[in-house]
Amino acid sequence: MDQDSYYYYTMGEESVQKGEIDTAVKYYLKSVRRNRHFKTFERLYECYSKLDQLDLANYFLELAYEENKNNDQVAFLYSLSLIQEKQRDKAGEILRSIIQRNPDYKRAKTEYEKIFG
């Protein structure tokens, strides 16, 4: 029986809790093939980070950001990856947008001040 994206997403979550990261990746990929969702892309980012496959991790983080630019957590993580890639201006724009939406997001303020003083 063919399952929906949420089913595979929850199976991925269960696999992560068990420490089965490779299995979680397979479930998350099945989920996102059925329905693109920023949270699933974010989970793939987290899994590939744990597997130390940083190029894939950053790829999925960028997809998560593109799917939902207004999620502060994803936007913040994406800005950090841009900083590592020496794309300070783009990172600064994202951090500014987070701060405008959510002035209480201290990590975004702190990171912005590190870059632009």
JSON list of C-alpha atoms in Angstrom, two decimals:
[
{"chain": "A", "resi": 1, "resn": "MET", "atom": "CA", "xyz": [0.00, 0.00, 0.00]},
{"chain": "A", "resi": 2, "resn": "ASP", "atom": "CA", "xyz": [1.32, 3.44, -0.94]},
{"chain": "A", "resi": 3, "resn": "GLN", "atom": "CA", "xyz": [1.59, 5.77, 2.05]},
{"chain": "A", "resi": 4, "resn": "ASP", "atom": "CA", "xyz": [1.38, 9.56, 2.17]},
{"chain": "A", "resi": 5, "resn": "SER", "atom": "CA", "xyz": [4.23, 11.95, 2.89]},
{"chain": "A", "resi": 6, "resn": "TYR", "atom": "CA", "xyz": [3.31, 12.36, 6.56]},
{"chain": "A", "resi": 7, "resn": "TYR", "atom": "CA", "xyz": [3.55, 8.62, 7.14]},
{"chain": "A", "resi": 8, "resn": "TYR", "atom": "CA", "xyz": [7.12, 8.56, 5.81]},
{"chain": "A", "resi": 9, "resn": "TYR", "atom": "CA", "xyz": [7.99, 11.73, 7.72]},
{"chain": "A", "resi": 10, "resn": "THR", "atom": "CA", "xyz": [6.89, 10.12, 11.01]},
{"chain": "A", "resi": 11, "resn": "MET", "atom": "CA", "xyz": [8.81, 6.95, 10.15]},
{"chain": "A", "resi": 12, "resn": "GLY", "atom": "CA", "xyz": [11.85, 9.17, 9.63]},
{"chain": "A", "resi": 13, "resn": "GLU", "atom": "CA", "xyz": [11.30, 10.79, 13.01]},
{"chain": "A", "resi": 14, "resn": "GLU", "atom": "CA", "xyz": [11.10, 7.38, 14.69]},
{"chain": "A", "resi": 15, "resn": "SER", "atom": "CA", "xyz": [14.29, 6.27, 12.96]},
{"chain": "A", "resi": 16, "resn": "VAL", "atom": "CA", "xyz": [16.14, 9.37, 14.17]},
{"chain": "A", "resi": 17, "resn": "GLN", "atom": "CA", "xyz": [15.00, 8.69, 17.73]},
{"chain": "A", "resi": 18, "resn": "LYS", "atom": "CA", "xyz": [16.43, 5.18, 17.42]},
{"chain": "A", "resi": 19, "resn": "GLY", "atom": "CA", "xyz": [19.70, 6.60, 16.07]},
{"chain": "A", "resi": 20, "resn": "GLU", "atom": "CA", "xyz": [19.12, 5.01, 12.66]},
{"chain": "A", "resi": 21, "resn": "ILE", "atom": "CA", "xyz": [20.11, 8.03, 10.59]},
{"chain": "A", "resi": 22, "resn": "ASP", "atom": "CA", "xyz": [20.57, 6.21, 7.26]},
{"chain": "A", "resi": 23, "resn": "THR", "atom": "CA", "xyz": [17.09, 4.73, 7.57]},
{"chain": "A", "resi": 24, "resn": "ALA", "atom": "CA", "xyz": [15.67, 8.12, 8.53]},
{"chain": "A", "resi": 25, "resn": "VAL", "atom": "CA", "xyz": [17.16, 9.65, 5.38]},
{"chain": "A", "resi": 26, "resn": "LYS", "atom": "CA", "xyz": [15.40, 7.03, 3.24]},
{"chain": "A", "resi": 27, "resn": "TYR", "atom": "CA", "xyz": [12.06, 7.78, 4.89]},
{"chain": "A", "resi": 28, "resn": "TYR", "atom": "CA", "xyz": [12.48, 11.54, 4.64]},
{"chain": "A", "resi": 29, "resn": "LEU", "atom": "CA", "xyz": [13.39, 11.26, 0.96]},
{"chain": "A", "resi": 30, "resn": "LYS", "atom": "CA", "xyz": [10.25, 9.19, 0.33]},
{"chain": "A", "resi": 31, "resn": "SER", "atom": "CA", "xyz": [8.23, 11.80, 2.20]},
{"chain": "A", "resi": 32, "resn": "VAL", "atom": "CA", "xyz": [9.60, 14.73, 0.25]},
{"chain": "A", "resi": 33, "resn": "ARG", "atom": "CA", "xyz": [9.06, 12.96, -3.07]},
{"chain": "A", "resi": 34, "resn": "ARG", "atom": "CA", "xyz": [5.36, 12.82, -2.25]},
{"chain": "A", "resi": 35, "resn": "ASN", "atom": "CA", "xyz": [5.09, 16.32, -0.88]},
{"chain": "A", "resi": 36, "resn": "ARG", "atom": "CA", "xyz": [7.77, 19.01, -0.64]},
{"chain": "A", "resi": 37, "resn": "HIS", "atom": "CA", "xyz": [7.85, 20.49, 2.84]},
{"chain": "A", "resi": 38, "resn": "PHE", "atom": "CA", "xyz": [10.46, 22.70, 4.45]},
{"chain": "A", "resi": 39, "resn": "LYS", "atom": "CA", "xyz": [10.45, 20.68, 7.69]},
{"chain": "A", "resi": 40, "resn": "THR", "atom": "CA", "xyz": [11.34, 17.48, 5.83]},
{"chain": "A", "resi": 41, "resn": "PHE", "atom": "CA", "xyz": [14.17, 19.29, 4.04]},
{"chain": "A", "resi": 42, "resn": "GLU", "atom": "CA", "xyz": [15.33, 20.59, 7.42]},
{"chain": "A", "resi": 43, "resn": "ARG", "atom": "CA", "xyz": [15.34, 17.05, 8.81]},
{"chain": "A", "resi": 44, "resn": "LEU", "atom": "CA", "xyz": [17.40, 15.88, 5.84]},
{"chain": "A", "resi": 45, "resn": "TYR", "atom": "CA", "xyz": [19.84, 18.69, 6.59]},
{"chain": "A", "resi": 46, "resn": "GLU", "atom": "CA", "xyz": [20.11, 17.49, 10.19]},
{"chain": "A", "resi": 47, "resn": "CYS", "atom": "CA", "xyz": [20.61, 13.86, 9.14]},
{"chain": "A", "resi": 48, "resn": "TYR", "atom": "CA", "xyz": [23.28, 14.61, 6.58]},
{"chain": "A", "resi": 49, "resn": "SER", "atom": "CA", "xyz": [25.02, 16.86, 9.10]},
{"chain": "A", "resi": 50, "resn": "LYS", "atom": "CA", "xyz": [25.12, 13.95, 11.54]},
{"chain": "A", "resi": 51, "resn": "LEU", "atom": "CA", "xyz": [26.50, 11.76, 8.78]},
{"chain": "A", "resi": 52, "resn": "ASP", "atom": "CA", "xyz": [29.16, 14.43, 8.13]},
{"chain": "A", "resi": 53, "resn": "GLN", "atom": "CA", "xyz": [28.01, 14.85, 4.53]},
{"chain": "A", "resi": 54, "resn": "LEU", "atom": "CA", "xyz": [28.05, 18.61, 4.64]},
{"chain": "A", "resi": 55, "resn": "ASP", "atom": "CA", "xyz": [27.52, 19.32, 0.94]},
{"chain": "A", "resi": 56, "resn": "LEU", "atom": "CA", "xyz": [24.28, 17.34, 0.99]},
{"chain": "A", "resi": 57, "resn": "ALA", "atom": "CA", "xyz": [23.32, 18.86, 4.32]},
{"chain": "A", "resi": 58, "resn": "ASN", "atom": "CA", "xyz": [23.74, 22.38, 2.97]},
{"chain": "A", "resi": 59, "resn": "TYR", "atom": "CA", "xyz": [21.84, 21.48, -0.19]},
{"chain": "A", "resi": 60, "resn": "PHE", "atom": "CA", "xyz": [18.81, 20.39, 1.82]},
{"chain": "A", "resi": 61, "resn": "LEU", "atom": "CA", "xyz": [19.11, 23.37, 4.13]},
{"chain": "A", "resi": 62, "resn": "GLU", "atom": "CA", "xyz": [18.93, 25.68, 1.12]},
{"chain": "A", "resi": 63, "resn": "LEU", "atom": "CA", "xyz": [15.85, 23.80, -0.12]},
{"chain": "A", "resi": 64, "resn": "ALA", "atom": "CA", "xyz": [14.25, 24.17, 3.32]},
{"chain": "A", "resi": 65, "resn": "TYR", "atom": "CA", "xyz": [14.92, 27.90, 3.24]},
{"chain": "A", "resi": 66, "resn": "GLU", "atom": "CA", "xyz": [13.55, 28.26, -0.28]},
{"chain": "A", "resi": 67, "resn": "GLU", "atom": "CA", "xyz": [10.37, 26.40, 0.73]},
{"chain": "A", "resi": 68, "resn": "ASN", "atom": "CA", "xyz": [9.78, 28.64, 3.76]},
{"chain": "A", "resi": 69, "resn": "LYS", "atom": "CA", "xyz": [11.86, 31.79, 4.06]},
{"chain": "A", "resi": 70, "resn": "ASN", "atom": "CA", "xyz": [9.81, 32.92, 7.06]},
{"chain": "A", "resi": 71, "resn": "ASN", "atom": "CA", "xyz": [10.80, 30.08, 9.36]},
{"chain": "A", "resi": 72, "resn": "ASP", "atom": "CA", "xyz": [13.27, 31.76, 11.69]},
{"chain": "A", "resi": 73, "resn": "GLN", "atom": "CA", "xyz": [15.14, 28.59, 12.67]},
{"chain": "A", "resi": 74, "resn": "VAL", "atom": "CA", "xyz": [15.71, 27.48, 9.08]},
{"chain": "A", "resi": 75, "resn": "ALA", "atom": "CA", "xyz": [16.60, 31.01, 7.97]},
{"chain": "A", "resi": 76, "resn": "PHE", "atom": "CA", "xyz": [19.08, 31.34, 10.83]},
{"chain": "A", "resi": 77, "resn": "LEU", "atom": "CA", "xyz": [20.75, 28.00, 10.05]},
{"chain": "A", "resi": 78, "resn": "TYR", "atom": "CA", "xyz": [20.91, 28.91, 6.37]},
{"chain": "A", "resi": 79, "resn": "SER", "atom": "CA", "xyz": [22.52, 32.26, 7.20]},
{"chain": "A", "resi": 80, "resn": "LEU", "atom": "CA", "xyz": [25.19, 30.42, 9.21]},
{"chain": "A", "resi": 81, "resn": "SER", "atom": "CA", "xyz": [25.95, 28.18, 6.25]},
{"chain": "A", "resi": 82, "resn": "LEU", "atom": "CA", "xyz": [26.24, 31.25, 4.02]},
{"chain": "A", "resi": 83, "resn": "ILE", "atom": "CA", "xyz": [28.67, 32.83, 6.48]},
{"chain": "A", "resi": 84, "resn": "GLN", "atom": "CA", "xyz": [30.81, 29.68, 6.31]},
{"chain": "A", "resi": 85, "resn": "GLU", "atom": "CA", "xyz": [30.75, 29.97, 2.51]},
{"chain": "A", "resi": 86, "resn": "LYS", "atom": "CA", "xyz": [31.90, 33.61, 2.78]},
{"chain": "A", "resi": 87, "resn": "GLN", "atom": "CA", "xyz": [28.58, 34.98, 1.50]},
{"chain": "A", "resi": 88, "resn": "ARG", "atom": "CA", "xyz": [28.30, 37.61, 4.21]},
{"chain": "A", "resi": 89, "resn": "ASP", "atom": "CA", "xyz": [26.02, 40.04, 2.36]},
{"chain": "A", "resi": 90, "resn": "LYS", "atom": "CA", "xyz": [23.36, 37.44, 1.63]},
{"chain": "A", "resi": 91, "resn": "ALA", "atom": "CA", "xyz": [23.65, 36.09, 5.18]},
{"chain": "A", "resi": 92, "resn": "GLY", "atom": "CA", "xyz": [23.24, 39.63, 6.50]},
{"chain": "A", "resi": 93, "resn": "GLU", "atom": "CA", "xyz": [20.06, 40.14, 4.47]},
{"chain": "A", "resi": 94, "resn": "ILE", "atom": "CA", "xyz": [18.58, 36.95, 5.88]},
{"chain": "A", "resi": 95, "resn": "LEU", "atom": "CA", "xyz": [19.57, 37.84, 9.43]},
{"chain": "A", "resi": 96, "resn": "ARG", "atom": "CA", "xyz": [18.02, 41.31, 9.01]},
{"chain": "A", "resi": 97, "resn": "SER", "atom": "CA", "xyz": [14.79, 39.75, 7.79]},
{"chain": "A", "resi": 98, "resn": "ILE", "atom": "CA", "xyz": [14.70, 37.47, 10.84]},
{"chain": "A", "resi": 99, "resn": "ILE", "atom": "CA", "xyz": [15.29, 40.41, 13.18]},
{"chain": "A", "resi": 100, "resn": "GLN", "atom": "CA", "xyz": [12.55, 42.45, 11.48]},
{"chain": "A", "resi": 101, "resn": "ARG", "atom": "CA", "xyz": [10.07, 39.58, 11.85]},
{"chain": "A", "resi": 102, "resn": "ASN", "atom": "CA", "xyz": [11.18, 38.57, 15.29]},
{"chain": "A", "resi": 103, "resn": "PRO", "atom": "CA", "xyz": [13.12, 41.25, 17.21]},
{"chain": "A", "resi": 104, "resn": "ASP", "atom": "CA", "xyz": [13.52, 38.85, 20.15]},
{"chain": "A", "resi": 105, "resn": "TYR", "atom": "CA", "xyz": [15.52, 36.29, 18.17]},
{"chain": "A", "resi": 106, "resn": "LYS", "atom": "CA", "xyz": [18.78, 36.85, 20.05]},
{"chain": "A", "resi": 107, "resn": "ARG", "atom": "CA", "xyz": [20.94, 34.42, 18.08]},
{"chain": "A", "resi": 108, "resn": "ALA", "atom": "CA", "xyz": [20.14, 36.29, 14.85]},
{"chain": "A", "resi": 109, "resn": "LYS", "atom": "CA", "xyz": [20.99, 39.62, 16.49]},
{"chain": "A", "resi": 110, "resn": "THR", "atom": "CA", "xyz": [24.23, 38.26, 17.90]},
{"chain": "A", "resi": 111, "resn": "GLU", "atom": "CA", "xyz": [25.32, 36.78, 14.58]},
{"chain": "A", "resi": 112, "resn": "TYR", "atom": "CA", "xyz": [24.40, 39.96, 12.70]},
{"chain": "A", "resi": 113, "resn": "GLU", "atom": "CA", "xyz": [26.44, 42.07, 15.12]},
{"chain": "A", "resi": 114, "resn": "LYS", "atom": "CA", "xyz": [29.44, 39.74, 14.67]},
{"chain": "A", "resi": 115, "resn": "ILE", "atom": "CA", "xyz": [29.38, 40.37, 10.94]},
{"chain": "A", "resi": 116, "resn": "PHE", "atom": "CA", "xyz": [28.37, 44.02, 10.71]},
{"chain": "A", "resi": 117, "resn": "GLY", "atom": "CA", "xyz": [29.19, 45.39, 14.13]}
]
